Amino acid sequence: MIIRNLCNIALASTVLALSGCKGGILDPKGQIGIDEKNLIIIATVLMLLVVIPVIVMTLYFAWKYRDTQTHEIYAPKWAHSNKIEAVVWAVPIVIVVILGVITWQSTQALDPYKPIEGKGKHLTVEVVSLNWKWLFIYPEQGIATVNELVFPANVPVEYKITSESTMNSFFIPQLGSQIYSMAGMETKLHLIANEPGTFKGFSANYSGAGFTGMKFNAIATPTQAGFDKWVSDIKAQGNNLTHANYVELAKASENNPVAYYGDVESGLFHTIVMKYMGAHGDMNKKHPAMGEHSTHSSHSQGEE
């Protein structure tokens, strides 16, 4: 009776906990997110095959051999059982082997650098994490946005990711994997939304005072035409993103509003990535202030 009540309480607690998962990794809206959710569930169930029996037996033995239970067999000289040893060792070994195989296969299949196959041409978005905001550059469309990411549903997106300075982590929980953004480096991530909607994105790596406001909306338009109209509307607004005003944009700001740029200077993302390299890139030559900032940052990183 006690064990049954405990099981009911555990089940109710699990249902209550999962009811609050709306909008998170357990409520995926993209194929990568769905595959990762399935992996989490499979791994959890396999591990519970060991954990649950241990918990149940612990409670059962504590009840069965309680101090007031005088009629149970007392065997003080009992010390070993080959059968128990076989079960205790064999079951975890089998589970670990199964988990190892699943992990190896999923690592290959869910490699963030691996393009999504069978979904057509990828849309390319260049992502730059700033303090404390996100810059999204669309090189093929020639536009850029701050703290708003838009793409068509059912179209795979290739994200090329870097950082202006502090390391961050680009993460849209409902669509799948997170990956770090680091200064002087380019990481990649491939995601897709299986349905239209607005999904929450943020930095999953603490990066200073304005970290909590480093959020954005990832909007999947129902059709390609809807995305094309959004691009046209931004182009009509003007507002060019050049090297000069990028320097201003890169300055630290908290809870930065959404901003749009109808034209982006060619090669800006590449220049941002290369600014910490030995040549320091063209950006530092054109803007000495940025070069000084770059040198100071590199010096500070070296001291760390």
Phi, psi and omega in degrees: 000317179297316181297320179297317179297319179297320179296319179296320179295317180297318179296316180296321179295320179296314179298318180296319180294317182290336180294341180264013185267008181298130179088001181250199184292339178269008174230061187288149178235013179220158186299320179297316178298321179296315179297321180289323176298315179299322178296318179298316182294314180299314181296320180295315180298316180298319180289327178292340176299335176266316187292313184297311178302322179296316179296314181298314181294325178299312179294320181295314181293323178297324178282316184294320184253032177295164188298328183277354180275096188268346186265359179284152182290132178251116183235081184294340182267358179288134185222340188205148175215119179298324181295314179296318178300318181298316180292315183299324181268322186292315184299309178299323180298316180298318181294318179297319179297314179298315178298322179297317179295314180298318180296317180297314181295316182290329177297321178288316185289326184255024176303120183298338180277349184276123178299152178278119186273150174078012182242009179090192183291141179278143168274132181261130175230127177264124187248130177234122176272126179245170174268108354233083184200170180243133175251127179244119180251130178255094187296326181284329180268342179074028180233173176209154178223160174240124176061026170212126182240123183233140180201158179284146173294149178066018175242123180292144182238130174260117179260126172254121196237135175213180180228147174290322181207278185291142177291135176229181178224119181278123187211124170239094191308320184286345181258338175139215193308150168257156178209149186281148171250129184225140181296137179076008180224156175237119173254165183229154179208138178240124180224164176211145174258125182278351180207156178290157180158178177245122184242144183278134175235153181196178173268129180263016180229123183300132185222023175121193191301320184268016185302318185295337180265007184273069185234160178207161174263130173257111188251120176262113180285149182298328184224164174296324179298322178296321178293317180298323178294320178300318178297316180297321180296322179291318179299326182289340181281342184080226181060090180277142175257100180254175176303321184295309182281346171295322178302319178291318180297325184288348179293145184301134176207144182256144179052048183295134179288164176295137179223152183233145176230120184279353178208139182236134179298134184300136175078013183298315182299316179299320179295321178297317180297318187275356187296336180264002177284174184301322182283342180067359174071169182290334184299318181292327178293321183283331185226093182305327181298321178291323178299319178296319178298317180298315181296319180296318181295316181296321180296318180295320179295323179295321179294324178295000000 
